[in-house]
Structure formats: C-alpha cells, structure tokens
Amino acid sequence: MAGIYLHIPFCKQACFYCDFHFSTSVKRKSEMVDAICKEIALRKREIDDVIETIYFGGGTPSLLSEQELEQILNTIWANFEVNESPEITLEANPDDLTEERIIQLSNSPINRLSIGIQSFFEEELKSMNRVHTATESLNCLSVATGYFENITVDLIYGIPNMSSEKWKQNLQKVFDLGISHISSYALTVESKTALESFIKKGIYPPLDEQLASEHFNILVEETANNGFVHYETSNFGKDGFFSKHNTSYWKGVSYLGIGPSAHSFIGNTRSWNVANNAKYINAIEQGELPSENEVLSEKDQFNEYIMTGLRTIWGVDLQKIKMDFGNAYFDYLKTTSEKFITQGLLEISNCHSEPVEESLNSNVLRTTQKGKFLVDGIASDLFMI
C-alpha cells in the first residue's frame, strides 16, 4: 500500500502560530492546480504500490473548487492504481463548510473531513487569528455529521489563560456532536511566526508548559472516558476511525508528497519540494521536479523508527530492532531505555487491551501514561548519535 499527500498552499489569512508554507494570495490558484496535476503525471513511476490513501493538506484545501478537486483526483486515477475504496481526506476550515458545500463534498469521492476547529470559544479564535467564528464551527459540524461518518477535528490546548474548565467544554462539544476522531496539539512557538514576535514584544503572554501538561492529561482522560483510543501522541480515534493516511506515516509506509513544500518518503529515501509557489510552478511547467532528496542512513532509519514508534500504541518492536538493525542497536536501545523504564516513563509490555485494527507484537517498548506528554524528549535521548 502507499499514499499520496497533496499540499494546497493557500489560506484566507495567516494564523499567528502557523509556520506551514502557504500564501494568502490565490491569484495563481488555477496555475497551481495545473502544476500539481503535472507533477502527479511526472512522478507516476515512483510508486508501484496500490494507492490506499489520498490526503489534501495545506494551507486550506477547502479553498479549492469542486472542479479543481475533481481535476486533481482524476489525474491521480489516470496515473496510479488506486484501491477500490481509498480513504480520501480533505482538510477544511469551518467558514468554507456551508451546507451547500458539505453536500457537494459528500457527493464527491472525498469520504473523510479534517476540520480545523482549534477552539469553540471566540476569544481563543481571535487570539490565534483564526478566520472562522465559534458559531461557524458548531454549525458546520452539526451539518457535516449528517453527511459524513468519518470526521476528525483539530483542537489546540495549552492556550494561555484558557482554563481547564474551558478546555473540558471544548472536548465535550466534540463528544456531544458524535465526532469519532480528534487530533489535538499543544500551542507551540515556531520560529519566525507572528506568535513568536508577539511574545517577545510582550503583546501575547508566554506559553505555560505546566498548563499544557494539565490540558493534555485532561484530554487523555476525557477521550478515554468517551470511547476513544489514544493511538498516537496527538491523535485519538474510536475503533475503526483511526487515520489510515497518518498511520502509514508512523509505520514507515511509502507516500508521495505533491505540491510546494510537500515531503515524500519512498523506501529509504526522503525528498521535499521547494517551498515557493512561483518557483514550484515555473519548474513544473518546464517539466522539472523542484525537489531535493536524501538517502537515510541506517542510523537515520533507526532514529526515525524510535521517534514514530514511541508516539504510537504500536510502540517499538524490539524484535524488529534486532532483525533490521542488528545486536549493536538492540543492545544500545535496551541500555539507554533502562533509566526511562526505572522512572516509569517507558515500559516493555507483552500485550495491549485496547481495541485496535491489528494485533500488537508481544515484545514492545512503549511510553507509559506518565511518559506520553514527554515522548519527543524521551525519543531524542534514545537516538543513536
């Protein structure tokens, strides 16, 4: 199996915290769609596997018209072998999801919506410079659940001055609407963003890691109480509603990244397109791929597996470490993980009781509940230098 990610680099306005590649000008949108389709055709021989998942990310893919989405999907079908029922996800902002638009999307091949809610409170939305309102969030979800079974929402926690009670209310609204998947991330300060500048100037309060930790613990507890499986650090899904596309990233499945700034991973090679709309379009029009690539060393592959494995309920398969990387890596991991096991942050477990989509290996290194919030730091300490 394999996947295709499509980066749609347009937004109505810039969120203060965002460091993704996008433009607020849509003057060249039709040219961009043509270039994306041409890149798909140029790269059709890079993946021989059947395409199981297609993901429209960005940016704001819901800015694409019905005809533009159809043009891209038709190009994929013309150039790749696609599964009979692939998971096709469209990221969307609530302000784009009118009832008419939702009905239109429900009649297309798209069968999964990823809706950027972030918060149901007006003050938090304004503080992040989100373009939609709290009312639009509730309205679009109320309509969308009538047409789409597979919906995920994005929520942000750790927002300064957002009380734990308000955070619980955000989660409860999702539960009440019957949503089956949540992706939730701590507000972070990325380099060269407006948020970084505002904090430095004292315009925006500094982030509080303790608050983020409290919100994360509430998130884990409340989702579990409402039937969600915490299957990846930032992702919570009811049984049967895990993101197939994102799960393929964490499990090292090959995927093709199309569009400016998009990354691809095939075999042991990672590549990425130029993060510039004009340069991307101009290169593609000349039949050139505006990308760079690197071949991952054995050490890189080991470190990447540690990072992705520890973030998921599938963990790090110790037998796989021994078979794929050898005894030296196996012994190194066993030694370096001991202090985290002693601290109750990691564990070697023999079974897993949660309902999941496949059986889990019996000799697996995983984060404990206590270690989940600290997983990225733990993983980096286990990297082979």
mmCIF file of C-alpha atoms in Angstrom:
data_model
loop_
_atom_site.group_PDB
_atom_site.id
_atom_site.type_symbol
_atom_site.label_atom_id
_atom_site.label_comp_id
_atom_site.label_asym_id
_atom_site.label_seq_id
_atom_site.Cartn_x
_atom_site.Cartn_y
_atom_site.Cartn_z
ATOM 1 C CA MET A 1 0.000 0.000 0.000
ATOM 2 C CA ALA A 2 1.024 3.636 -0.452
ATOM 3 C CA GLY A 3 -0.402 7.117 -0.030
ATOM 4 C CA ILE A 4 -0.446 10.484 -1.761
ATOM 5 C CA TYR A 5 -0.277 13.787 0.116
ATOM 6 C CA LEU A 6 -1.268 16.971 -1.741
ATOM 7 C CA HIS A 7 -0.146 20.317 -0.336
ATOM 8 C CA ILE A 8 -2.560 23.119 -1.241
ATOM 9 C CA PRO A 9 -0.620 26.296 -0.331
ATOM 10 C CA PHE A 10 -3.384 28.871 0.080
ATOM 11 C CA CYS A 11 -5.111 30.419 3.110
ATOM 12 C CA LYS A 12 -7.502 33.333 3.562
ATOM 13 C CA GLN A 13 -5.308 34.733 6.335
ATOM 14 C CA ALA A 14 -2.323 33.710 8.433
ATOM 15 C CA CYS A 15 -2.850 32.142 11.857
ATOM 16 C CA PHE A 16 -0.383 33.671 14.317
ATOM 17 C CA TYR A 17 1.130 30.284 15.294
ATOM 18 C CA CYS A 18 1.451 28.682 11.846
ATOM 19 C CA ASP A 19 4.786 28.003 10.135
ATOM 20 C CA PHE A 20 3.464 25.866 7.265
ATOM 21 C CA HIS A 21 4.068 27.019 3.707
ATOM 22 C CA PHE A 22 1.121 28.975 2.275
ATOM 23 C CA SER A 23 0.129 32.193 0.532
ATOM 24 C CA THR A 24 -2.824 34.469 1.282
ATOM 25 C CA SER A 25 -2.994 35.386 -2.414
ATOM 26 C CA VAL A 26 -4.953 32.967 -4.587
ATOM 27 C CA LYS A 27 -4.186 34.724 -7.879
ATOM 28 C CA ARG A 28 -2.268 31.715 -9.207
ATOM 29 C CA LYS A 29 -4.584 29.041 -7.802
ATOM 30 C CA SER A 30 -5.596 27.612 -11.174
ATOM 31 C CA GLU A 31 -1.947 27.546 -12.291
ATOM 32 C CA MET A 32 -1.056 25.761 -9.047
ATOM 33 C CA VAL A 33 -3.713 23.099 -9.630
ATOM 34 C CA ASP A 34 -2.415 22.549 -13.164
ATOM 35 C CA ALA A 35 1.144 22.267 -11.810
ATOM 36 C CA ILE A 36 0.066 19.783 -9.128
ATOM 37 C CA CYS A 37 -1.586 17.639 -11.786
ATOM 38 C CA LYS A 38 1.520 17.804 -13.952
ATOM 39 C CA GLU A 39 3.726 16.795 -11.004
ATOM 40 C CA ILE A 40 1.448 13.798 -10.391
ATOM 41 C CA ALA A 41 1.974 12.700 -14.001
ATOM 42 C CA LEU A 42 5.726 13.340 -13.862
ATOM 43 C CA ARG A 43 6.092 11.118 -10.792
ATOM 44 C CA LYS A 44 3.775 8.263 -11.722
ATOM 45 C CA ARG A 45 6.623 5.727 -11.904
ATOM 46 C CA GLU A 46 7.990 6.482 -8.425
ATOM 47 C CA ILE A 47 5.445 4.255 -6.665
ATOM 48 C CA ASP A 48 4.278 0.883 -7.948
ATOM 49 C CA ASP A 49 2.085 0.025 -4.955
ATOM 50 C CA VAL A 50 -1.669 0.497 -4.897
ATOM 51 C CA ILE A 51 -2.709 3.897 -3.558
ATOM 52 C CA GLU A 52 -4.741 3.321 -0.389
ATOM 53 C CA THR A 53 -4.973 6.891 0.940
ATOM 54 C CA ILE A 54 -5.141 10.397 -0.517
ATOM 55 C CA TYR A 55 -4.796 13.434 1.713
ATOM 56 C CA PHE A 56 -5.472 17.070 0.779
ATOM 57 C CA GLY A 57 -3.498 19.184 3.276
ATOM 58 C CA GLY A 58 -2.149 22.684 3.395
ATOM 59 C CA GLY A 59 -2.790 25.520 3.648
ATOM 60 C CA THR A 60 -6.528 25.329 3.290
ATOM 61 C CA PRO A 61 -7.594 22.728 0.697
ATOM 62 C CA SER A 62 -11.257 23.634 1.168
ATOM 63 C CA LEU A 63 -10.471 26.773 -0.886
ATOM 64 C CA LEU A 64 -10.356 24.541 -3.961
ATOM 65 C CA SER A 65 -13.470 24.462 -6.109
ATOM 66 C CA GLU A 66 -15.396 21.283 -6.907
ATOM 67 C CA GLN A 67 -13.885 21.309 -10.395
ATOM 68 C CA GLU A 68 -10.317 21.740 -9.082
ATOM 69 C CA LEU A 69 -10.674 18.837 -6.648
ATOM 70 C CA GLU A 70 -12.123 16.700 -9.426
ATOM 71 C CA GLN A 71 -9.246 17.646 -11.755
ATOM 72 C CA ILE A 72 -6.640 16.524 -9.208
ATOM 73 C CA LEU A 73 -8.427 13.284 -8.313
ATOM 74 C CA ASN A 74 -8.972 12.384 -11.971
ATOM 75 C CA THR A 75 -5.253 12.904 -12.584
ATOM 76 C CA ILE A 76 -4.374 10.551 -9.732
ATOM 77 C CA TRP A 77 -6.695 7.865 -11.088
ATOM 78 C CA ALA A 78 -5.225 8.302 -14.572
ATOM 79 C CA ASN A 79 -1.652 7.795 -13.373
ATOM 80 C CA PHE A 80 -1.813 5.364 -10.430
ATOM 81 C CA GLU A 81 -3.538 2.174 -9.465
ATOM 82 C CA VAL A 82 -5.966 3.241 -6.739
ATOM 83 C CA ASN A 83 -7.738 0.994 -4.252
ATOM 84 C CA GLU A 84 -11.461 0.495 -4.859
ATOM 85 C CA SER A 85 -12.320 2.358 -1.650
ATOM 86 C CA PRO A 86 -9.395 4.594 -0.679
ATOM 87 C CA GLU A 87 -9.509 6.884 2.327
ATOM 88 C CA ILE A 88 -9.642 10.413 0.857
ATOM 89 C CA THR A 89 -9.274 13.213 3.392
ATOM 90 C CA LEU A 90 -9.866 16.921 2.850
ATOM 91 C CA GLU A 91 -8.665 19.434 5.417
ATOM 92 C CA ALA A 92 -11.216 22.223 5.722
ATOM 93 C CA ASN A 93 -11.929 25.357 7.703
ATOM 94 C CA PRO A 94 -15.412 25.824 9.187
ATOM 95 C CA ASP A 95 -16.059 29.072 7.291
ATOM 96 C CA ASP A 96 -15.747 27.180 3.984
ATOM 97 C CA LEU A 97 -18.177 24.436 5.019
ATOM 98 C CA THR A 98 -21.580 25.830 4.227
ATOM 99 C CA GLU A 99 -24.377 23.289 3.960
ATOM 100 C CA GLU A 100 -24.238 23.542 0.167
ATOM 101 C CA ARG A 101 -20.511 22.919 0.167
ATOM 102 C CA ILE A 102 -20.792 19.951 2.562
ATOM 103 C CA ILE A 103 -23.454 18.326 0.377
ATOM 104 C CA GLN A 104 -21.271 18.951 -2.672
ATOM 105 C CA LEU A 105 -18.280 17.275 -0.999
ATOM 106 C CA SER A 106 -20.404 14.344 0.179
ATOM 107 C CA ASN A 107 -21.266 13.633 -3.459
ATOM 108 C CA SER A 108 -17.577 13.574 -4.422
ATOM 109 C CA PRO A 109 -15.016 10.779 -3.807
ATOM 110 C CA ILE A 110 -13.901 12.557 -0.611
ATOM 111 C CA ASN A 111 -15.012 10.421 2.349
ATOM 112 C CA ARG A 112 -13.206 11.987 5.317
ATOM 113 C CA LEU A 113 -13.180 15.589 6.562
ATOM 114 C CA SER A 114 -10.466 17.044 8.787
ATOM 115 C CA ILE A 115 -11.950 20.254 10.192
ATOM 116 C CA GLY A 116 -9.735 22.895 11.803
ATOM 117 C CA ILE A 117 -11.850 23.903 14.779
ATOM 118 C CA GLN A 118 -8.989 24.669 17.251
ATOM 119 C CA SER A 119 -11.437 26.113 19.833
ATOM 120 C CA PHE A 120 -15.161 26.680 20.281
ATOM 121 C CA PHE A 121 -14.531 29.951 22.124
ATOM 122 C CA GLU A 122 -14.417 33.264 20.293
ATOM 123 C CA GLU A 123 -11.662 34.791 22.405
ATOM 124 C CA GLU A 124 -9.230 31.951 21.674
ATOM 125 C CA LEU A 125 -10.022 32.025 17.955
ATOM 126 C CA LYS A 126 -9.326 35.762 17.821
ATOM 127 C CA SER A 127 -6.107 35.386 19.811
ATOM 128 C CA MET A 128 -4.841 32.926 17.178
ATOM 129 C CA ASN A 129 -6.156 34.992 14.216
ATOM 130 C CA ARG A 130 -8.423 32.200 13.027
ATOM 131 C CA VAL A 131 -10.691 33.326 10.208
ATOM 132 C CA HIS A 132 -13.802 31.434 11.367
ATOM 133 C CA THR A 133 -16.127 32.037 14.319
ATOM 134 C CA ALA A 134 -17.267 29.720 17.097
ATOM 135 C CA THR A 135 -20.779 29.759 15.648
ATOM 136 C CA GLU A 136 -19.483 28.647 12.252
ATOM 137 C CA SER A 137 -17.659 25.774 13.948
ATOM 138 C CA LEU A 138 -20.791 24.438 15.614
ATOM 139 C CA ASN A 139 -22.950 24.982 12.544
ATOM 140 C CA CYS A 140 -20.614 23.227 10.107
ATOM 141 C CA LEU A 141 -20.134 20.216 12.397
ATOM 142 C CA SER A 142 -23.866 19.898 13.008
ATOM 143 C CA VAL A 143 -24.435 19.714 9.254
ATOM 144 C CA ALA A 144 -21.320 17.690 8.349
ATOM 145 C CA THR A 145 -22.167 14.837 10.732
ATOM 146 C CA GLY A 146 -25.350 14.303 8.734
ATOM 147 C CA TYR A 147 -23.388 13.671 5.544
ATOM 148 C CA PHE A 148 -20.016 12.281 6.659
ATOM 149 C CA GLU A 149 -19.449 9.392 9.058
ATOM 150 C CA ASN A 150 -15.675 9.875 9.107
ATOM 151 C CA ILE A 151 -14.829 13.310 10.560
ATOM 152 C CA THR A 152 -11.853 14.437 12.593
ATOM 153 C CA VAL A 153 -11.489 17.803 14.288
ATOM 154 C CA ASP A 154 -8.344 19.677 15.265
ATOM 155 C CA LEU A 155 -8.182 21.249 18.728
ATOM 156 C CA ILE A 156 -5.372 23.271 20.315
ATOM 157 C CA TYR A 157 -4.585 23.092 24.027
ATOM 158 C CA GLY A 158 -2.172 24.998 26.226
ATOM 159 C CA ILE A 159 -3.540 28.371 25.077
ATOM 160 C CA PRO A 160 -2.609 30.996 27.703
ATOM 161 C CA ASN A 161 -5.494 31.971 30.007
ATOM 162 C CA MET A 162 -7.665 29.065 28.795
ATOM 163 C CA SER A 163 -8.843 27.392 31.979
ATOM 164 C CA SER A 164 -9.075 23.650 32.373
ATOM 165 C CA GLU A 165 -12.855 24.023 32.585
ATOM 166 C CA LYS A 166 -12.981 25.742 29.183
ATOM 167 C CA TRP A 167 -10.745 23.030 27.750
ATOM 168 C CA LYS A 168 -13.153 20.388 29.062
ATOM 169 C CA GLN A 169 -16.030 22.277 27.431
ATOM 170 C CA ASN A 170 -14.177 22.241 24.092
ATOM 171 C CA LEU A 171 -13.842 18.468 24.329
ATOM 172 C CA GLN A 172 -17.429 17.974 25.472
ATOM 173 C CA LYS A 173 -18.754 19.782 22.418
ATOM 174 C CA VAL A 174 -16.896 17.293 20.219
ATOM 175 C CA PHE A 175 -18.259 14.355 22.196
ATOM 176 C CA ASP A 176 -21.818 15.717 22.065
ATOM 177 C CA LEU A 177 -21.613 16.054 18.280
ATOM 178 C CA GLY A 178 -20.677 12.385 17.889
ATOM 179 C CA ILE A 179 -17.296 13.028 16.260
ATOM 180 C CA SER A 180 -15.167 9.852 16.076
ATOM 181 C CA HIS A 181 -11.651 11.297 15.812
ATOM 182 C CA ILE A 182 -9.722 14.149 17.423
ATOM 183 C CA SER A 183 -6.268 15.476 16.539
ATOM 184 C CA SER A 184 -5.059 17.743 19.326
ATOM 185 C CA TYR A 185 -1.821 19.663 19.637
ATOM 186 C CA ALA A 186 -0.244 21.956 22.197
ATOM 187 C CA LEU A 187 0.143 25.558 21.112
ATOM 188 C CA THR A 188 3.826 25.967 20.283
ATOM 189 C CA VAL A 189 6.015 28.906 19.341
ATOM 190 C CA GLU A 190 7.568 28.288 15.941
ATOM 191 C CA SER A 191 10.462 30.339 14.634
ATOM 192 C CA LYS A 192 9.641 33.427 12.532
ATOM 193 C CA THR A 193 5.906 33.297 13.274
ATOM 194 C CA ALA A 194 3.781 36.226 14.414
ATOM 195 C CA LEU A 195 3.251 34.426 17.717
ATOM 196 C CA GLU A 196 6.994 34.385 18.394
ATOM 197 C CA SER A 197 7.190 38.109 17.672
ATOM 198 C CA PHE A 198 4.181 38.937 19.878
ATOM 199 C CA ILE A 199 5.589 37.015 22.851
ATOM 200 C CA LYS A 200 8.988 38.711 22.501
ATOM 201 C CA LYS A 201 7.290 42.122 22.439
ATOM 202 C CA GLY A 202 5.050 41.290 25.410
ATOM 203 C CA ILE A 203 1.887 41.560 23.294
ATOM 204 C CA TYR A 204 0.995 37.897 23.912
ATOM 205 C CA PRO A 205 1.581 36.027 27.196
ATOM 206 C CA PRO A 206 4.343 33.404 27.251
ATOM 207 C CA LEU A 207 3.289 29.779 26.974
ATOM 208 C CA ASP A 208 2.988 27.722 30.141
ATOM 209 C CA GLU A 209 4.242 24.130 29.856
ATOM 210 C CA GLN A 210 2.521 23.190 33.106
ATOM 211 C CA LEU A 211 -0.821 24.388 31.716
ATOM 212 C CA ALA A 212 -0.231 22.398 28.526
ATOM 213 C CA SER A 213 0.555 19.310 30.607
ATOM 214 C CA GLU A 214 -2.659 19.730 32.617
ATOM 215 C CA HIS A 215 -4.695 20.110 29.430
ATOM 216 C CA PHE A 216 -3.017 17.055 27.904
ATOM 217 C CA ASN A 217 -3.875 14.913 30.923
ATOM 218 C CA ILE A 218 -7.492 16.089 30.736
ATOM 219 C CA LEU A 219 -7.512 15.276 27.010
ATOM 220 C CA VAL A 220 -6.246 11.739 27.618
ATOM 221 C CA GLU A 221 -8.692 11.089 30.456
ATOM 222 C CA GLU A 222 -11.791 12.568 28.816
ATOM 223 C CA THR A 223 -11.253 10.898 25.438
ATOM 224 C CA ALA A 224 -10.757 7.525 27.150
ATOM 225 C CA ASN A 225 -13.991 8.042 29.105
ATOM 226 C CA ASN A 226 -15.801 8.649 25.820
ATOM 227 C CA GLY A 227 -14.600 5.575 23.945
ATOM 228 C CA PHE A 228 -11.562 6.959 22.120
ATOM 229 C CA VAL A 229 -8.271 5.097 21.711
ATOM 230 C CA HIS A 230 -5.155 7.211 22.236
ATOM 231 C CA TYR A 231 -3.342 5.601 19.317
ATOM 232 C CA GLU A 232 -0.740 8.325 18.657
ATOM 233 C CA THR A 233 0.534 11.128 20.870
ATOM 234 C CA SER A 234 -1.716 13.746 19.272
ATOM 235 C CA ASN A 235 -4.439 11.503 17.834
ATOM 236 C CA PHE A 236 -7.490 9.906 19.411
ATOM 237 C CA GLY A 237 -9.939 7.759 17.478
ATOM 238 C CA LYS A 238 -12.826 5.445 18.114
ATOM 239 C CA ASP A 239 -12.264 1.883 16.956
ATOM 240 C CA GLY A 240 -12.384 1.807 13.153
ATOM 241 C CA PHE A 241 -11.777 5.541 12.793
ATOM 242 C CA PHE A 242 -8.007 5.815 13.060
ATOM 243 C CA SER A 243 -6.492 7.945 10.285
ATOM 244 C CA LYS A 244 -5.248 5.415 7.733
ATOM 245 C CA HIS A 245 -3.149 8.028 5.961
ATOM 246 C CA ASN A 246 -1.347 9.355 9.036
ATOM 247 C CA THR A 247 -0.916 5.841 10.418
ATOM 248 C CA SER A 248 1.006 4.983 7.259
ATOM 249 C CA TYR A 249 3.476 7.787 8.095
ATOM 250 C CA TRP A 250 4.089 6.375 11.564
ATOM 251 C CA LYS A 251 4.514 2.855 10.228
ATOM 252 C CA GLY A 252 7.021 3.798 7.526
ATOM 253 C CA VAL A 253 4.740 3.184 4.532
ATOM 254 C CA SER A 254 5.798 4.886 1.276
ATOM 255 C CA TYR A 255 3.993 8.052 0.294
ATOM 256 C CA LEU A 256 4.288 10.653 -2.427
ATOM 257 C CA GLY A 257 4.143 14.349 -1.494
ATOM 258 C CA ILE A 258 2.803 16.588 -4.251
ATOM 259 C CA GLY A 259 2.850 20.399 -4.294
ATOM 260 C CA PRO A 260 5.200 23.109 -2.968
ATOM 261 C CA SER A 261 6.963 22.154 0.302
ATOM 262 C CA ALA A 262 5.472 18.630 0.227
ATOM 263 C CA HIS A 263 7.655 15.777 1.513
ATOM 264 C CA SER A 264 7.834 12.245 0.127
ATOM 265 C CA PHE A 265 9.141 9.005 1.634
ATOM 266 C CA ILE A 266 9.861 6.012 -0.588
ATOM 267 C CA GLY A 267 11.955 3.085 0.607
ATOM 268 C CA ASN A 268 14.863 4.674 2.434
ATOM 269 C CA THR A 269 14.749 7.976 0.527
ATOM 270 C CA ARG A 270 13.131 11.192 1.668
ATOM 271 C CA SER A 271 12.567 14.159 -0.643
ATOM 272 C CA TRP A 272 10.943 17.564 -0.404
ATOM 273 C CA ASN A 273 9.727 20.150 -2.891
ATOM 274 C CA VAL A 274 10.742 23.805 -2.903
ATOM 275 C CA ALA A 275 8.632 25.926 -0.512
ATOM 276 C CA ASN A 276 7.960 28.690 -3.013
ATOM 277 C CA ASN A 277 4.844 28.834 -5.164
ATOM 278 C CA ALA A 278 6.344 30.708 -8.118
ATOM 279 C CA LYS A 279 9.492 28.571 -8.261
ATOM 280 C CA TYR A 280 7.396 25.415 -7.960
ATOM 281 C CA ILE A 281 5.018 26.374 -10.781
ATOM 282 C CA ASN A 282 7.808 27.566 -13.081
ATOM 283 C CA ALA A 283 9.861 24.387 -12.613
ATOM 284 C CA ILE A 284 6.911 22.062 -13.165
ATOM 285 C CA GLU A 285 5.874 23.961 -16.302
ATOM 286 C CA GLN A 286 9.336 23.198 -17.680
ATOM 287 C CA GLY A 287 8.950 19.518 -16.824
ATOM 288 C CA GLU A 288 11.395 19.689 -13.913
ATOM 289 C CA LEU A 289 10.883 18.458 -10.344
ATOM 290 C CA PRO A 290 11.864 21.275 -7.938
ATOM 291 C CA SER A 291 12.962 18.945 -5.151
ATOM 292 C CA GLU A 292 15.875 17.797 -3.034
ATOM 293 C CA ASN A 293 16.368 14.362 -1.545
ATOM 294 C CA GLU A 294 18.417 12.423 0.953
ATOM 295 C CA VAL A 295 19.046 8.710 1.416
ATOM 296 C CA LEU A 296 18.544 7.805 5.060
ATOM 297 C CA SER A 297 21.474 6.063 6.704
ATOM 298 C CA GLU A 298 20.935 3.038 8.927
ATOM 299 C CA LYS A 299 21.310 5.363 11.925
ATOM 300 C CA ASP A 300 18.710 7.773 10.493
ATOM 301 C CA GLN A 301 16.271 4.922 9.915
ATOM 302 C CA PHE A 302 16.781 3.646 13.460
ATOM 303 C CA ASN A 303 16.217 7.108 14.973
ATOM 304 C CA GLU A 304 13.142 7.706 12.844
ATOM 305 C CA TYR A 305 11.633 4.372 13.886
ATOM 306 C CA ILE A 306 12.253 5.204 17.559
ATOM 307 C CA MET A 307 10.560 8.593 17.172
ATOM 308 C CA THR A 308 7.496 7.369 15.279
ATOM 309 C CA GLY A 309 7.168 4.086 17.169
ATOM 310 C CA LEU A 310 7.168 5.610 20.649
ATOM 311 C CA ARG A 311 4.467 8.083 19.621
ATOM 312 C CA THR A 312 2.022 5.251 18.845
ATOM 313 C CA ILE A 313 0.301 2.437 20.712
ATOM 314 C CA TRP A 314 2.206 0.023 18.449
ATOM 315 C CA GLY A 315 5.448 1.105 20.088
ATOM 316 C CA VAL A 316 8.941 -0.020 19.120
ATOM 317 C CA ASP A 317 9.116 -3.700 18.223
ATOM 318 C CA LEU A 318 12.298 -4.949 19.884
ATOM 319 C CA GLN A 319 12.469 -7.991 17.631
ATOM 320 C CA LYS A 320 12.306 -5.688 14.589
ATOM 321 C CA ILE A 321 15.196 -3.659 16.016
ATOM 322 C CA LYS A 322 17.286 -6.817 16.316
ATOM 323 C CA MET A 323 16.321 -8.164 12.875
ATOM 324 C CA ASP A 324 16.557 -4.889 10.906
ATOM 325 C CA PHE A 325 19.428 -3.147 12.685
ATOM 326 C CA GLY A 326 21.386 -5.854 14.478
ATOM 327 C CA ASN A 327 22.512 -6.635 18.003
ATOM 328 C CA ALA A 328 24.539 -3.447 18.455
ATOM 329 C CA TYR A 329 21.437 -1.261 18.008
ATOM 330 C CA PHE A 330 19.332 -3.648 20.084
ATOM 331 C CA ASP A 331 21.787 -3.571 22.988
ATOM 332 C CA TYR A 332 22.101 0.217 22.721
ATOM 333 C CA LEU A 333 18.324 0.681 22.912
ATOM 334 C CA LYS A 334 17.964 -1.705 25.851
ATOM 335 C CA THR A 335 20.701 0.139 27.752
ATOM 336 C CA THR A 336 19.574 3.708 27.027
ATOM 337 C CA SER A 337 15.908 2.947 27.755
ATOM 338 C CA GLU A 338 16.599 1.492 31.213
ATOM 339 C CA LYS A 339 16.574 4.844 33.031
ATOM 340 C CA PHE A 340 13.200 5.753 31.498
ATOM 341 C CA ILE A 341 11.779 2.367 32.471
ATOM 342 C CA THR A 342 13.019 2.938 36.030
ATOM 343 C CA GLN A 343 11.392 6.396 36.039
ATOM 344 C CA GLY A 344 8.074 4.890 34.906
ATOM 345 C CA LEU A 345 8.138 6.712 31.549
ATOM 346 C CA LEU A 346 8.698 3.645 29.356
ATOM 347 C CA GLU A 347 7.701 0.021 29.672
ATOM 348 C CA ILE A 348 8.260 -3.251 27.852
ATOM 349 C CA SER A 349 4.820 -4.778 27.549
ATOM 350 C CA ASN A 350 3.572 -8.131 26.378
ATOM 351 C CA CYS A 351 0.014 -7.278 25.423
ATOM 352 C CA HIS A 352 -2.383 -4.429 24.746
ATOM 353 C CA SER A 353 -6.016 -4.444 25.787
ATOM 354 C CA GLU A 354 -7.333 -1.565 23.667
ATOM 355 C CA PRO A 355 -9.342 -2.365 20.523
ATOM 356 C CA VAL A 356 -7.040 -1.752 17.579
ATOM 357 C CA GLU A 357 -7.008 -2.506 13.900
ATOM 358 C CA GLU A 358 -4.388 -5.249 14.067
ATOM 359 C CA SER A 359 -2.654 -7.455 16.592
ATOM 360 C CA LEU A 360 0.260 -5.987 18.524
ATOM 361 C CA ASN A 361 3.667 -7.564 18.979
ATOM 362 C CA SER A 362 4.338 -9.114 22.367
ATOM 363 C CA ASN A 363 7.807 -7.641 22.970
ATOM 364 C CA VAL A 364 7.373 -3.917 22.531
ATOM 365 C CA LEU A 365 8.861 -0.780 24.075
ATOM 366 C CA ARG A 366 6.134 1.812 24.720
ATOM 367 C CA THR A 367 5.592 5.014 26.644
ATOM 368 C CA THR A 368 3.571 4.731 29.834
ATOM 369 C CA GLN A 369 0.732 7.112 30.566
ATOM 370 C CA LYS A 370 3.189 9.223 32.544
ATOM 371 C CA GLY A 371 5.615 9.318 29.620
ATOM 372 C CA LYS A 372 3.215 10.225 26.802
ATOM 373 C CA PHE A 373 3.459 14.008 27.221
ATOM 374 C CA LEU A 374 7.283 13.783 27.286
ATOM 375 C CA VAL A 375 7.634 11.363 24.378
ATOM 376 C CA ASP A 376 9.569 13.592 21.971
ATOM 377 C CA GLY A 377 12.245 14.330 24.563
ATOM 378 C CA ILE A 378 12.453 10.671 25.572
ATOM 379 C CA ALA A 379 12.809 9.562 21.947
ATOM 380 C CA SER A 380 15.590 12.054 21.256
ATOM 381 C CA ASP A 381 17.536 10.691 24.240
ATOM 382 C CA LEU A 382 17.315 7.223 22.690
ATOM 383 C CA PHE A 383 18.651 8.296 19.295
ATOM 384 C CA MET A 384 21.868 6.751 18.062
ATOM 385 C CA ILE A 385 24.267 9.682 17.720
#
